[in-house]
Coordinates of C-alpha atoms and ligand atoms in Angstrom, one line a residue:
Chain A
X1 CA -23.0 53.0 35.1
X2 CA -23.0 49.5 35.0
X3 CA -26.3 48.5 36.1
X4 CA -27.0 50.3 32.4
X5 CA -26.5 47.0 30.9
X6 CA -29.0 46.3 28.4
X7 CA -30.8 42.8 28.1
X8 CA -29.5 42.9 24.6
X9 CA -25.6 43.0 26.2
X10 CA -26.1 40.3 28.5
X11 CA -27.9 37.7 25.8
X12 CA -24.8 37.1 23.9
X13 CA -23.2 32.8 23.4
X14 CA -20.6 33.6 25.7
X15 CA -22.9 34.5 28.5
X16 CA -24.9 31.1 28.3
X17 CA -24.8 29.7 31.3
X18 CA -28.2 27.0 30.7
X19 CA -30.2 25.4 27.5
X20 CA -31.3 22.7 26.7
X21 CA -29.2 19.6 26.0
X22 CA -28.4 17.9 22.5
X23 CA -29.2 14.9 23.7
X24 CA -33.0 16.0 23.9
X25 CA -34.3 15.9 20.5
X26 CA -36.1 19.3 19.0
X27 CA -39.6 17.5 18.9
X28 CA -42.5 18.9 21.3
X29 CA -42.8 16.1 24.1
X30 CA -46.4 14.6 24.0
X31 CA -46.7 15.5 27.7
X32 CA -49.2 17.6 29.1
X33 CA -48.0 21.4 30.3
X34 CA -46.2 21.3 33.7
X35 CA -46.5 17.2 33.5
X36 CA -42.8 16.0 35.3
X37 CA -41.8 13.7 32.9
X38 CA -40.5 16.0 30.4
X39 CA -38.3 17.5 33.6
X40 CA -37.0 13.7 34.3
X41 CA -36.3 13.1 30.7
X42 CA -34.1 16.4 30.0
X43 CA -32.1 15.3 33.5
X44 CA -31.1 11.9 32.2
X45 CA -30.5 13.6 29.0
X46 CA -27.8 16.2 31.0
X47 CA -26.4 13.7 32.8
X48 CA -25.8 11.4 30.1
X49 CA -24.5 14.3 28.0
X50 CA -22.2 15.2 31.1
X51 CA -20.8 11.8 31.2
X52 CA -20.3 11.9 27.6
X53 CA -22.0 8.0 27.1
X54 CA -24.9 9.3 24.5
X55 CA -23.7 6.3 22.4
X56 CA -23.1 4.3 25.2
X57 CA -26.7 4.4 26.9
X58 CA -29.8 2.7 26.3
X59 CA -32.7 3.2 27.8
X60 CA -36.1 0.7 27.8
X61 CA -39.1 2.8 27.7
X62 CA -42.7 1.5 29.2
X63 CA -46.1 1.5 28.6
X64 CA -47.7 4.6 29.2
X65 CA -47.4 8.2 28.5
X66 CA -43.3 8.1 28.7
X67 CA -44.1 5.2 25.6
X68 CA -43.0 8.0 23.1
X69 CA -39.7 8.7 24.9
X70 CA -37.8 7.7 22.0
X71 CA -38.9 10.5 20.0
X72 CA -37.8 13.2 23.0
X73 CA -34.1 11.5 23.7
X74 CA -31.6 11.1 21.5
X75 CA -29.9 7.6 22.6
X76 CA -30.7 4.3 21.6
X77 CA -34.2 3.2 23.1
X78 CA -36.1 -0.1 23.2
X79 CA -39.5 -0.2 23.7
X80 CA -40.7 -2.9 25.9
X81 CA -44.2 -4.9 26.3
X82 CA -46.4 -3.4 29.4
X83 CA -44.6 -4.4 32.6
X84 CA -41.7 -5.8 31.5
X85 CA -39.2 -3.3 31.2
X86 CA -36.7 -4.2 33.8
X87 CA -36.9 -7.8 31.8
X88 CA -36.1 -6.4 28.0
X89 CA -32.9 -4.5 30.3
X90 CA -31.7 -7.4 32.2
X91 CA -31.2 -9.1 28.3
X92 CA -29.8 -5.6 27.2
X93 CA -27.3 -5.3 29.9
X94 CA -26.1 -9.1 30.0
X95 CA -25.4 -8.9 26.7
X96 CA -23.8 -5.5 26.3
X97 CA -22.3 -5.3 29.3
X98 CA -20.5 -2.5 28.7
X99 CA -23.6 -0.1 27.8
X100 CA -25.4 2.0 30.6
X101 CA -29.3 0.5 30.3
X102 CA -32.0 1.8 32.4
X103 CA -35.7 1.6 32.5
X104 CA -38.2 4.5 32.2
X105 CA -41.6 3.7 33.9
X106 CA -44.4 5.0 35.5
X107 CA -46.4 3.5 38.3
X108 CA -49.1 1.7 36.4
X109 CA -46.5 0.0 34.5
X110 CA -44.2 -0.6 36.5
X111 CA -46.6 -0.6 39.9
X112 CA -49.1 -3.3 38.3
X113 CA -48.6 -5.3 35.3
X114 CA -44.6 -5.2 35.7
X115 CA -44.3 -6.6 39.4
X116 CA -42.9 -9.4 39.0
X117 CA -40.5 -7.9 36.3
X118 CA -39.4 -5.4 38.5
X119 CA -39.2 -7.0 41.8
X120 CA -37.1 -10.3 40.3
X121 CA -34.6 -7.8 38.4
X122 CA -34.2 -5.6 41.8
X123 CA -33.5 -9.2 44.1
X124 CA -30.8 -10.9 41.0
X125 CA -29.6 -7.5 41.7
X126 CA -29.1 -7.0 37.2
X127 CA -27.0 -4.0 37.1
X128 CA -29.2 -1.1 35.6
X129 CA -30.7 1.5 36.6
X130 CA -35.0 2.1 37.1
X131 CA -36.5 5.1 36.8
X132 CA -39.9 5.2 38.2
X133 CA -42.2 7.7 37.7
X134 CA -45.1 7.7 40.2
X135 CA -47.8 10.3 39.7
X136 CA -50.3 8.1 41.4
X137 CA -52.4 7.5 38.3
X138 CA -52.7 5.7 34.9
X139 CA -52.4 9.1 32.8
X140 CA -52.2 7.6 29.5
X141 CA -55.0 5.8 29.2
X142 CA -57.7 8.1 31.7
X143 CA -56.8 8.7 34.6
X144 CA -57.4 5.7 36.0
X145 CA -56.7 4.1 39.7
X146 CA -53.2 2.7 40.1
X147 CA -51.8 0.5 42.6
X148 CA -50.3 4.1 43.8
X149 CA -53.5 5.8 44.1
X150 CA -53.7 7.5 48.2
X151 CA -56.3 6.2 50.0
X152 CA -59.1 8.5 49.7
X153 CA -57.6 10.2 45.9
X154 CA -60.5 9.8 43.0
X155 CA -60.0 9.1 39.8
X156 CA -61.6 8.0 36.8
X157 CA -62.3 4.5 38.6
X158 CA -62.7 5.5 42.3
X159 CA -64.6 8.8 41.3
X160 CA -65.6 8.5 45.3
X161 CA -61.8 8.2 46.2
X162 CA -60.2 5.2 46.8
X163 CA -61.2 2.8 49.4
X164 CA -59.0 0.7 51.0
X165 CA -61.6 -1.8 52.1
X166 CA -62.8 -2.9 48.7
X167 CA -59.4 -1.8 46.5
X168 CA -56.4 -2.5 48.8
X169 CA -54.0 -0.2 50.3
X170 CA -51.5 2.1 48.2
X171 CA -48.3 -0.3 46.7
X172 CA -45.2 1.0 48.2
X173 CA -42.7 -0.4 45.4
X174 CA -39.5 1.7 46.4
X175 CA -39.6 0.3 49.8
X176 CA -40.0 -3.1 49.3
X177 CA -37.1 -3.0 46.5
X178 CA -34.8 -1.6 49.3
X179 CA -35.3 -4.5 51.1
X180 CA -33.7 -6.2 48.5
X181 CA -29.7 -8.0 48.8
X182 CA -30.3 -7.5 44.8
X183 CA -30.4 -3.5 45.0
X184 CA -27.5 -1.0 45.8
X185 CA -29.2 2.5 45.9
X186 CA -32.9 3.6 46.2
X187 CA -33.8 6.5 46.5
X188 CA -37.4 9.0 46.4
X189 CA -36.9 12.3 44.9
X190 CA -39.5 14.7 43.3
X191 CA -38.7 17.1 39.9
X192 CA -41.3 19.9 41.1
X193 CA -38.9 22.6 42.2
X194 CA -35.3 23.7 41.1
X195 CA -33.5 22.5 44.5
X196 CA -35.2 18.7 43.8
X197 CA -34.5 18.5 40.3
X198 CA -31.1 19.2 41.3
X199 CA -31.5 16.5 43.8
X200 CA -33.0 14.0 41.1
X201 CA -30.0 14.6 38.7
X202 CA -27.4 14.0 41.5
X203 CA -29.4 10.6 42.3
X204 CA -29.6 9.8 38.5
X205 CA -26.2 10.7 38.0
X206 CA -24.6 8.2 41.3
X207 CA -26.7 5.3 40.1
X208 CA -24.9 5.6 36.5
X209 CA -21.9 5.8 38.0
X210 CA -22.3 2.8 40.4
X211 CA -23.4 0.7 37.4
X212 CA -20.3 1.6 35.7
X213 CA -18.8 -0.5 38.9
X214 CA -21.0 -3.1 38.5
X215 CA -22.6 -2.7 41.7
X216 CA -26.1 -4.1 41.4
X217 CA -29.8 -2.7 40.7
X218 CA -30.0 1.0 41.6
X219 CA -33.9 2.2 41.8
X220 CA -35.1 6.0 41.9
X221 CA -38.4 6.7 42.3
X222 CA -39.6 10.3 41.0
X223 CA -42.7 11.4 42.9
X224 CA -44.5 13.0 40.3
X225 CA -47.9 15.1 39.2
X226 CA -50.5 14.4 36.6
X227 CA -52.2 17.9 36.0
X228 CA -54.6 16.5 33.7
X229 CA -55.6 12.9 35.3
X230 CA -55.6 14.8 38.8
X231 CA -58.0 17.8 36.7
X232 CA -56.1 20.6 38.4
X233 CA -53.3 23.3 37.1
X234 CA -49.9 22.3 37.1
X235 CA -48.9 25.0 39.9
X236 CA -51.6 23.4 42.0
X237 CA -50.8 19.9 41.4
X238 CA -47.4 20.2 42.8
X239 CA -48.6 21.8 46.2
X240 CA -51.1 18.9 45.9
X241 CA -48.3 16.7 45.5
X242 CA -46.3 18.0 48.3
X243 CA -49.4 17.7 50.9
X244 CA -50.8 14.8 49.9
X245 CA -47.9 12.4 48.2
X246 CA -45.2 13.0 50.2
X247 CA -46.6 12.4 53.8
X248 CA -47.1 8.6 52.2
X249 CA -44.3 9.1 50.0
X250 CA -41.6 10.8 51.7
X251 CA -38.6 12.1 50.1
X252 CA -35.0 11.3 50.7
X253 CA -33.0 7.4 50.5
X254 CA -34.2 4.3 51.5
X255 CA -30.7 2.5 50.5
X256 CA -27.6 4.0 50.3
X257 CA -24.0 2.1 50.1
X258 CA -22.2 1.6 53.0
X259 CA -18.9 3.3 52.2
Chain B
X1 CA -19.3 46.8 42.9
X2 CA -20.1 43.1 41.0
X3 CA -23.2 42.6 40.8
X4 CA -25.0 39.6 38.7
X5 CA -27.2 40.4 35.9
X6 CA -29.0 37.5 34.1
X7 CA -31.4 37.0 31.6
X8 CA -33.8 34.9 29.7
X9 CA -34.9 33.4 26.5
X10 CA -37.9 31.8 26.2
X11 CA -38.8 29.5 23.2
X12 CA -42.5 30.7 22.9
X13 CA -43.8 28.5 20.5
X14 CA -42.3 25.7 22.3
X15 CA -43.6 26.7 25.7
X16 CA -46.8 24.9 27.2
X17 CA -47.7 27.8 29.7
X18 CA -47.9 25.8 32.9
X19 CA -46.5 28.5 35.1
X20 CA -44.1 26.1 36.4
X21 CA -41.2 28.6 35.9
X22 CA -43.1 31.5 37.5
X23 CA -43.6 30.1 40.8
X24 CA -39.8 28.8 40.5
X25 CA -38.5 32.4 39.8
X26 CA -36.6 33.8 43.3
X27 CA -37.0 37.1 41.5
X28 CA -40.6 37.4 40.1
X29 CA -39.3 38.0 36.7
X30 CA -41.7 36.3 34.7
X31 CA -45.1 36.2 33.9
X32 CA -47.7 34.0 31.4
X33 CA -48.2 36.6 28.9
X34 CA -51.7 37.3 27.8
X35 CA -50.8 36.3 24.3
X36 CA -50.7 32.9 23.1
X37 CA -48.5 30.9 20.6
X38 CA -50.1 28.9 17.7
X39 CA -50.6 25.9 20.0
X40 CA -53.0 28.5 22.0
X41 CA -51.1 28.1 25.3
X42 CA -50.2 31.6 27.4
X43 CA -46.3 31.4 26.7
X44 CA -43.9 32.7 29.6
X45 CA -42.0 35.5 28.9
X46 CA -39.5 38.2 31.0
X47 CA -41.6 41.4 32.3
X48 CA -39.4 42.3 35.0
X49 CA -36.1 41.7 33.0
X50 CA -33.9 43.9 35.3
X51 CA -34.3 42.0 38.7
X52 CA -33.0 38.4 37.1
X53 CA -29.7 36.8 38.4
X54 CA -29.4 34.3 35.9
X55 CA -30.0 31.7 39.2
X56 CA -30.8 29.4 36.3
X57 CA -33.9 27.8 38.3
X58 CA -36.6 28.9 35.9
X59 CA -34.2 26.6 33.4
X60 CA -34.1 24.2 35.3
X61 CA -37.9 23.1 36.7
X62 CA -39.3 24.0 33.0
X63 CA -40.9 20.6 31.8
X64 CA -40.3 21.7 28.4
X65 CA -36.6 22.5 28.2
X66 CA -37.7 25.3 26.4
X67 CA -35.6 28.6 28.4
X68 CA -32.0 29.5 27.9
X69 CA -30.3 31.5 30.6
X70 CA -27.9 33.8 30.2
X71 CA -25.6 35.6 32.9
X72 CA -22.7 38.2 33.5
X73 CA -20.7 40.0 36.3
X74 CA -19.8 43.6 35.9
Ligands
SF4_301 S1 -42.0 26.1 32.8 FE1 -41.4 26.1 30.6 S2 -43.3 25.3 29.5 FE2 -43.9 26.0 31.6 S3 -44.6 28.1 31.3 FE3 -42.4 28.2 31.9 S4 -41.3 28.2 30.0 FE4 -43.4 27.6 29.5
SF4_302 S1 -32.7 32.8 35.8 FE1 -33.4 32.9 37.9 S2 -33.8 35.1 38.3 FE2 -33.7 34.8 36.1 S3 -35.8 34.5 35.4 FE3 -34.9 32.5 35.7 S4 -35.4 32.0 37.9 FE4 -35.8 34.2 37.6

């Protein structure tokens, strides 16, 4: 009898139990199908709905193909010059003390123009929060080699694979910002299936919360795909993902506070 | 005796078909339908309705946002 239940019964606005947040806007994101950013976006956007600080947060978006996020979240968001993200939310954050600020970046902004930003705001320890994407690629502009780029992955500019011989070794830049004093929680998670996107959103959520204490630099790293820059489906990018990024970029925390 | 029943609503014209939420689906319950929206993109949509929780996960891996879960106990 009351496995009769029609679909009709069961879709009712009491029974909601998940959609999305307001704090995404209604536009289309500009990402490509199955492309993780969108899922890192609508995280930050729960979170910061959860914590009720919409009006409270500001986030600094990048260069790159996250340099529209202003038009998918519904907070206050600067912009900054290639690279130098973590610098336009050190000035943020020291003035407006009082405001959550992170940074939204991907690997070839944060990875290779922004190095210096982003290791000098991670050692004064500047309390925000970075969010870097790495999908191992410039997506935006072609699919380009990064400083991310596995040894041996072709793109656009190492159509062969890359070689470390003639274009250096893959840039580790979650580990060497956990060696730190400035930072106070890294962390490598993934957005590719339900349990880790869980997982991301518990990181996000910790590192808001320890900047409300004033704790220091907190750094996520989101392993990520780039269906269209790595020319395969999204399904298949994520298994491709899971073999081949996370053996050099392994889940799980490379910092966590002592307590 | 209780038992969960759940179901889904998918924005189709917002969906990008990536199959992301059909691999993510404990329950097989939904497919890339042979249609497509105006963008052109196979939308995802519910073809075996019955056999869905409501475990939320297809919600929550979706790049787009774009599926609202709902859920009940009887
Ligand atoms: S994960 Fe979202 S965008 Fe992708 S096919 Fe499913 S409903 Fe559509
Ligand atoms: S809510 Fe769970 S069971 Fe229902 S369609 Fe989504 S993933 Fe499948």
């Amino acid at each position: 009898m009351a496995d009769n239940i029609s679909i009709e019964e069961i879709i009712k606005p009491e029974n909601l139990v998940y959609a999305k947040t307001g704090v995404m806007t209604d536009n289309i994101t500009s990402y490509c199908p199955g492309c993780g950013h969108g899922t890192t976006h609508r995280i930050i956007a729960e979170i910061i709905e959860e914590m009720g600080i919409q009006s409270e947060t500001i986030g600094v978006a990048p260069v790159g193909c996250s340099v529209l996020m202003y038009n998918f979240m519904d907070i206050d968001i600067q912009q900054a010059a290639h690279g130098r993200a973590p610098a336009v939310a050190t000035a943020i954050k020291r003035l407006l003390p009082e405001k959550f600020v992170f940074t939204y970046q991907g690997d070839g902004d944060l990875a290779a123009i922004g190095t210096a930003e982003t290791i000098h705001a991670c050692n004064r320890g500047e309390n925000i929060l970075i969010v870097f994407i790495n999908n191992g690629i410039y997506g935006m502009t072609g699919g380009q080699m990064a400083p991310t780029t596995l040894e041996g992955m072709k793109s656009s500019t190492s159509p062969y694979g890359r070689d470390v011989a003639m274009m250096g070794n893959p840039l580790k830049m979650t580990d060497i910002v956990a060696t730190l004093p400035g930072t106070y929680y890294v962390t490598r998670q993934s957005v590719h299936k339900p349990g880790n996107v869980r997982k991301s959103k518990k990181a996000i959520r910790k590192a808001l919360e320890y900047q409300k204490l004033n704790k220091g630099t907190c750094f996520i790293e989101i392993v990520s795909n780039c269906p269209s820059g790595w020319k395969m489906e999204p399904v298949e990018s994520n298994e491709w993902m899971e073999k081949n990024m996370f053996p050099f970029y392994p889940l799980g925390d490379l910092k966590v506070p002592a307590e | 005796m209780a038992k969960v029943r759940g179901a889904i609503v998918v924005d189709i014209e917002k969906c990008k078909g990536c199959g992301v939420c059909v691999v993510a689906c404990p329950a097989s319950v939904i497919e890339l339908s042979p249609n497509v929206n105006s963008k052109g993109y196979h939308y995802a949509e519910p073809v075996n309705h019955d056999a869905c929780t409501g475990c939320t996960n297809c919600a929550v891996v979706c790049p787009d946002g774009v599926i609202s879960v709902y859920r009940i106990k009887n």
